[in-house]
Amino acid sequence: DTAVSQTPKYLVTQMGNDKSIKCEQNLGHDTMYWYKQDSKKFLKIMFSYNNKELIINETVPNRFSPKSPDKAHLNLHINSLELGDSAVYFCASSVRGYTDTQYFGPGTRLTVL
Amino acid sequence: AQSVTQLGSHVSVSEGALVLLRCNYSSSVPPYLFWYVQYPNQGLQLLLKYTSAATLVKGINGFEAEFKKSETSFHLTKPSAHMSDAAEYFCAVSVKKSNDMRFGAGTRLTVKP
């Protein structure tokens, strides 16, 4: 029973394309997050959603947009992909907020050619 | 804003030796401190967290960390390293009513036979 799942695991695409990454959690948590991990393993928060409300957007280009159809899902849409978007993207969830333990998905490795 | 600094991007120990991974934090209010572990090609998993209940925190897999306010430190230790401990370790900080979690740059632990 996977707590936080992401699809796809790998995504290879051309510059300029639009792509989506899906995330689902079955933990009943209220808050979900998207992180970007670059090639040097540095982790940066991109978005968090609490009860369908966007809480924070950390200097992320507006080409990135989170979509939450319900509390258990937080999908990431990326328009007009650029080379610099290549990274591993992690979805996570927590009971309430940032002071709670976060449970991470396995990651999606995005490669933009 | 709060921040953490991990000293040493790479630590190498022999199997059976003491593991010490260093983390210093900066926060103007009481922090919530976390250690996460990332095994190759996987998401992050919580090792332990400090929430002001006790300064010595015990986590999974024999790891523990001590919160030292006077030194603004939250170093991670394990008395005896196992080969299976080889991974990337991240220190992270958040504070109450914050919409942010800041991760350190990570420390890669190598365990030699």
mmCIF file of C-alpha atoms in Angstrom:
data_model
loop_
_atom_site.group_PDB
_atom_site.id
_atom_site.type_symbol
_atom_site.label_atom_id
_atom_site.label_comp_id
_atom_site.label_asym_id
_atom_site.label_seq_id
_atom_site.Cartn_x
_atom_site.Cartn_y
_atom_site.Cartn_z
ATOM 1 C CA ASP A 1 0.000 0.000 0.000
ATOM 2 C CA THR A 2 1.939 3.029 -1.264
ATOM 3 C CA ALA A 3 1.341 6.086 0.916
ATOM 4 C CA VAL A 4 2.393 8.741 -1.623
ATOM 5 C CA SER A 5 2.598 7.749 -5.262
ATOM 6 C CA GLN A 6 3.705 9.655 -8.332
ATOM 7 C CA THR A 7 3.397 8.974 -12.036
ATOM 8 C CA PRO A 8 5.324 8.766 -14.197
ATOM 9 C CA LYS A 9 8.628 7.782 -12.607
ATOM 10 C CA TYR A 10 10.587 8.976 -15.642
ATOM 11 C CA LEU A 11 9.617 11.661 -18.136
ATOM 12 C CA VAL A 12 11.718 12.557 -21.168
ATOM 13 C CA THR A 13 10.453 15.333 -23.405
ATOM 14 C CA GLN A 14 11.466 18.087 -25.810
ATOM 15 C CA MET A 15 11.848 21.759 -25.012
ATOM 16 C CA GLY A 16 8.639 23.690 -25.462
ATOM 17 C CA ASN A 17 6.340 20.775 -24.654
ATOM 18 C CA ASP A 18 3.696 20.741 -21.930
ATOM 19 C CA LYS A 19 3.675 17.900 -19.411
ATOM 20 C CA SER A 20 1.976 16.811 -16.209
ATOM 21 C CA ILE A 21 3.052 14.787 -13.204
ATOM 22 C CA LYS A 22 0.416 13.171 -11.013
ATOM 23 C CA CYS A 23 0.543 12.668 -7.265
ATOM 24 C CA GLU A 24 -1.793 10.813 -4.942
ATOM 25 C CA GLN A 25 -1.692 10.216 -1.193
ATOM 26 C CA ASN A 26 -3.808 7.720 0.711
ATOM 27 C CA LEU A 27 -2.845 8.949 4.187
ATOM 28 C CA GLY A 28 -5.762 11.313 4.666
ATOM 29 C CA HIS A 29 -3.401 14.249 5.041
ATOM 30 C CA ASP A 30 -4.565 17.829 4.683
ATOM 31 C CA THR A 31 -1.471 19.306 3.048
ATOM 32 C CA MET A 32 0.433 18.281 -0.067
ATOM 33 C CA TYR A 33 3.650 19.667 -1.511
ATOM 34 C CA TRP A 34 5.819 19.691 -4.605
ATOM 35 C CA TYR A 35 9.599 19.883 -4.343
ATOM 36 C CA LYS A 36 12.285 20.203 -6.992
ATOM 37 C CA GLN A 37 15.628 18.451 -6.471
ATOM 38 C CA ASP A 38 18.377 19.613 -8.770
ATOM 39 C CA SER A 39 21.407 17.701 -9.978
ATOM 40 C CA LYS A 40 23.344 18.642 -6.831
ATOM 41 C CA LYS A 41 20.604 17.136 -4.656
ATOM 42 C CA PHE A 42 19.434 20.543 -3.437
ATOM 43 C CA LEU A 43 15.762 20.433 -2.442
ATOM 44 C CA LYS A 44 13.494 23.422 -2.866
ATOM 45 C CA ILE A 45 9.802 23.749 -2.066
ATOM 46 C CA MET A 46 7.709 24.750 -5.053
ATOM 47 C CA PHE A 47 4.112 24.612 -3.853
ATOM 48 C CA SER A 48 1.972 23.495 -0.984
ATOM 49 C CA TYR A 49 -1.788 22.962 -0.950
ATOM 50 C CA ASN A 50 -3.987 22.817 2.125
ATOM 51 C CA ASN A 51 -7.625 21.874 1.662
ATOM 52 C CA LYS A 52 -7.492 22.924 -1.988
ATOM 53 C CA GLU A 53 -6.001 26.295 -1.156
ATOM 54 C CA LEU A 54 -2.568 27.288 -2.340
ATOM 55 C CA ILE A 55 -0.499 28.303 0.655
ATOM 56 C CA ILE A 56 2.816 29.213 -0.877
ATOM 57 C CA ASN A 57 4.479 29.647 -4.213
ATOM 58 C CA GLU A 58 8.227 30.000 -3.892
ATOM 59 C CA THR A 59 9.512 32.105 -6.806
ATOM 60 C CA VAL A 60 8.420 29.426 -9.237
ATOM 61 C CA PRO A 61 7.818 30.466 -12.860
ATOM 62 C CA ASN A 62 4.156 30.692 -13.771
ATOM 63 C CA ARG A 63 4.780 27.961 -16.346
ATOM 64 C CA PHE A 64 4.361 25.645 -13.360
ATOM 65 C CA SER A 65 0.859 25.239 -12.018
ATOM 66 C CA PRO A 66 -0.442 22.862 -9.357
ATOM 67 C CA LYS A 67 -3.910 21.413 -9.715
ATOM 68 C CA SER A 68 -5.724 19.696 -6.869
ATOM 69 C CA PRO A 69 -8.980 17.978 -7.868
ATOM 70 C CA ASP A 70 -9.439 16.728 -4.300
ATOM 71 C CA LYS A 71 -7.589 16.449 -0.994
ATOM 72 C CA ALA A 72 -5.811 13.256 -2.027
ATOM 73 C CA HIS A 73 -4.360 14.545 -5.295
ATOM 74 C CA LEU A 74 -1.970 17.305 -6.270
ATOM 75 C CA ASN A 75 -0.865 17.292 -9.888
ATOM 76 C CA LEU A 76 1.876 19.436 -11.361
ATOM 77 C CA HIS A 77 1.446 20.940 -14.823
ATOM 78 C CA ILE A 78 4.402 22.413 -16.628
ATOM 79 C CA ASN A 79 4.022 24.499 -19.788
ATOM 80 C CA SER A 80 6.689 25.361 -22.346
ATOM 81 C CA LEU A 81 9.362 23.170 -20.797
ATOM 82 C CA GLU A 82 12.913 24.515 -20.666
ATOM 83 C CA LEU A 83 16.269 22.770 -20.292
ATOM 84 C CA GLY A 84 16.580 24.125 -16.763
ATOM 85 C CA ASP A 85 13.430 22.307 -15.710
ATOM 86 C CA SER A 86 15.326 19.022 -15.825
ATOM 87 C CA ALA A 87 15.343 17.718 -12.249
ATOM 88 C CA VAL A 88 13.704 15.212 -9.948
ATOM 89 C CA TYR A 89 10.309 16.353 -8.708
ATOM 90 C CA PHE A 90 8.983 15.029 -5.422
ATOM 91 C CA CYS A 91 5.464 15.111 -4.128
ATOM 92 C CA ALA A 92 4.922 14.962 -0.356
ATOM 93 C CA SER A 93 2.119 15.207 2.156
ATOM 94 C CA SER A 94 1.699 15.946 5.862
ATOM 95 C CA VAL A 95 -1.123 15.916 8.385
ATOM 96 C CA ARG A 96 -1.415 19.677 8.575
ATOM 97 C CA GLY A 97 1.589 21.856 7.825
ATOM 98 C CA TYR A 98 5.314 22.255 7.670
ATOM 99 C CA THR A 99 5.998 21.374 11.311
ATOM 100 C CA ASP A 100 4.559 17.904 10.767
ATOM 101 C CA THR A 101 6.405 14.942 9.303
ATOM 102 C CA GLN A 102 6.298 14.951 5.536
ATOM 103 C CA TYR A 103 5.858 11.739 3.597
ATOM 104 C CA PHE A 104 7.531 11.762 0.218
ATOM 105 C CA GLY A 105 6.708 10.037 -3.033
ATOM 106 C CA PRO A 106 9.376 8.164 -5.004
ATOM 107 C CA GLY A 107 10.061 11.084 -7.327
ATOM 108 C CA THR A 108 9.694 11.806 -11.037
ATOM 109 C CA ARG A 109 12.883 12.330 -13.007
ATOM 110 C CA LEU A 110 12.173 14.898 -15.712
ATOM 111 C CA THR A 111 14.642 15.262 -18.563
ATOM 112 C CA VAL A 112 14.148 18.055 -21.060
ATOM 113 C CA LEU A 113 16.067 17.663 -24.327
ATOM 114 C CA ALA B 1 13.768 33.288 7.675
ATOM 115 C CA GLN B 2 15.023 30.083 9.220
ATOM 116 C CA SER B 3 17.850 28.097 7.637
ATOM 117 C CA VAL B 4 20.112 25.098 8.173
ATOM 118 C CA THR B 5 23.707 24.456 7.232
ATOM 119 C CA GLN B 6 25.095 20.975 6.891
ATOM 120 C CA LEU B 7 28.827 20.792 7.399
ATOM 121 C CA GLY B 8 30.469 18.350 5.041
ATOM 122 C CA SER B 9 28.889 17.361 1.758
ATOM 123 C CA HIS B 10 30.469 13.926 1.998
ATOM 124 C CA VAL B 11 31.305 11.792 5.031
ATOM 125 C CA SER B 12 33.016 8.426 4.791
ATOM 126 C CA VAL B 13 33.213 5.951 7.685
ATOM 127 C CA SER B 14 34.160 2.317 8.119
ATOM 128 C CA GLU B 15 31.538 -0.256 8.946
ATOM 129 C CA GLY B 16 31.127 -0.366 12.724
ATOM 130 C CA ALA B 17 32.489 3.154 13.239
ATOM 131 C CA LEU B 18 30.652 6.116 14.713
ATOM 132 C CA VAL B 19 28.560 8.173 12.326
ATOM 133 C CA LEU B 20 28.407 11.936 12.953
ATOM 134 C CA LEU B 21 26.602 14.220 10.522
ATOM 135 C CA ARG B 22 26.575 17.894 11.415
ATOM 136 C CA CYS B 23 23.723 20.368 11.142
ATOM 137 C CA ASN B 24 23.524 23.933 12.423
ATOM 138 C CA TYR B 25 20.335 25.950 12.292
ATOM 139 C CA SER B 26 19.366 29.589 12.327
ATOM 140 C CA SER B 27 15.945 30.654 13.619
ATOM 141 C CA SER B 28 14.601 33.628 15.552
ATOM 142 C CA VAL B 29 11.815 31.515 17.074
ATOM 143 C CA PRO B 30 11.813 27.945 18.445
ATOM 144 C CA PRO B 31 12.537 25.629 15.542
ATOM 145 C CA TYR B 32 11.200 22.284 14.479
ATOM 146 C CA LEU B 33 14.167 20.280 13.236
ATOM 147 C CA PHE B 34 14.171 17.185 11.065
ATOM 148 C CA TRP B 35 16.597 14.650 9.674
ATOM 149 C CA TYR B 36 15.538 12.873 6.504
ATOM 150 C CA VAL B 37 17.350 10.095 4.649
ATOM 151 C CA GLN B 38 17.281 9.516 0.905
ATOM 152 C CA TYR B 39 18.407 6.165 -0.461
ATOM 153 C CA PRO B 40 19.454 6.042 -4.133
ATOM 154 C CA ASN B 41 16.579 6.621 -6.528
ATOM 155 C CA GLN B 42 14.046 6.970 -3.730
ATOM 156 C CA GLY B 43 12.100 9.673 -1.973
ATOM 157 C CA LEU B 44 12.979 11.088 1.436
ATOM 158 C CA GLN B 45 12.104 9.262 4.630
ATOM 159 C CA LEU B 46 11.980 10.751 8.109
ATOM 160 C CA LEU B 47 14.701 9.567 10.487
ATOM 161 C CA LEU B 48 13.729 11.737 13.446
ATOM 162 C CA LYS B 49 12.430 15.147 14.421
ATOM 163 C CA TYR B 50 12.773 17.624 17.265
ATOM 164 C CA THR B 51 9.634 19.374 18.486
ATOM 165 C CA SER B 52 10.881 20.789 21.820
ATOM 166 C CA ALA B 53 9.631 17.829 23.869
ATOM 167 C CA ALA B 54 13.111 16.426 24.586
ATOM 168 C CA THR B 55 16.555 17.559 23.522
ATOM 169 C CA LEU B 56 17.797 14.040 22.763
ATOM 170 C CA VAL B 57 15.719 12.561 19.992
ATOM 171 C CA LYS B 58 15.845 8.906 19.009
ATOM 172 C CA GLY B 59 14.911 7.875 15.518
ATOM 173 C CA ILE B 60 14.734 4.847 13.314
ATOM 174 C CA ASN B 61 17.623 2.536 12.423
ATOM 175 C CA GLY B 62 19.596 3.408 15.567
ATOM 176 C CA PHE B 63 20.060 7.094 14.762
ATOM 177 C CA GLU B 64 19.699 9.866 17.301
ATOM 178 C CA ALA B 65 20.223 13.613 17.391
ATOM 179 C CA GLU B 66 20.711 16.125 20.178
ATOM 180 C CA PHE B 67 19.269 19.622 20.087
ATOM 181 C CA LYS B 68 21.754 22.117 21.540
ATOM 182 C CA LYS B 69 20.327 25.600 21.669
ATOM 183 C CA SER B 70 23.575 27.184 22.892
ATOM 184 C CA GLU B 71 25.375 25.815 19.846
ATOM 185 C CA THR B 72 22.388 26.082 17.463
ATOM 186 C CA SER B 73 23.143 22.530 16.443
ATOM 187 C CA PHE B 74 21.221 19.350 15.742
ATOM 188 C CA HIS B 75 23.879 16.787 14.850
ATOM 189 C CA LEU B 76 22.917 13.261 13.822
ATOM 190 C CA THR B 77 24.781 10.282 15.273
ATOM 191 C CA LYS B 78 24.795 6.518 15.156
ATOM 192 C CA PRO B 79 27.197 4.459 17.296
ATOM 193 C CA SER B 80 27.976 1.817 14.698
ATOM 194 C CA ALA B 81 27.602 2.264 10.945
ATOM 195 C CA HIS B 82 26.113 -0.434 8.729
ATOM 196 C CA MET B 83 26.615 -0.787 5.011
ATOM 197 C CA SER B 84 22.890 -0.164 4.627
ATOM 198 C CA ASP B 85 23.297 3.355 6.091
ATOM 199 C CA ALA B 86 24.952 4.575 2.901
ATOM 200 C CA ALA B 87 22.629 7.305 1.639
ATOM 201 C CA GLU B 88 22.090 11.058 1.404
ATOM 202 C CA TYR B 89 21.053 12.743 4.648
ATOM 203 C CA PHE B 90 19.171 16.026 4.847
ATOM 204 C CA CYS B 91 18.661 18.307 7.816
ATOM 205 C CA ALA B 92 15.591 20.566 7.635
ATOM 206 C CA VAL B 93 13.980 23.318 9.694
ATOM 207 C CA SER B 94 10.533 24.800 10.028
ATOM 208 C CA VAL B 95 8.750 26.969 12.591
ATOM 209 C CA LYS B 96 5.169 27.229 13.817
ATOM 210 C CA LYS B 97 2.731 29.125 11.612
ATOM 211 C CA SER B 98 5.317 29.090 8.882
ATOM 212 C CA ASN B 99 4.586 28.203 5.307
ATOM 213 C CA ASP B 100 8.108 27.069 4.675
ATOM 214 C CA MET B 101 10.535 24.209 5.180
ATOM 215 C CA ARG B 102 14.210 24.796 4.517
ATOM 216 C CA PHE B 103 16.494 21.891 3.720
ATOM 217 C CA GLY B 104 20.240 21.745 4.031
ATOM 218 C CA ALA B 105 22.384 20.880 1.032
ATOM 219 C CA GLY B 106 22.646 17.260 2.130
ATOM 220 C CA THR B 107 25.488 15.020 3.301
ATOM 221 C CA ARG B 108 26.349 11.886 1.426
ATOM 222 C CA LEU B 109 27.357 9.084 3.779
ATOM 223 C CA THR B 110 29.616 6.357 2.446
ATOM 224 C CA VAL B 111 30.260 3.232 4.527
ATOM 225 C CA LYS B 112 33.407 1.262 3.761
ATOM 226 C CA PRO B 113 33.615 -2.479 4.486
#
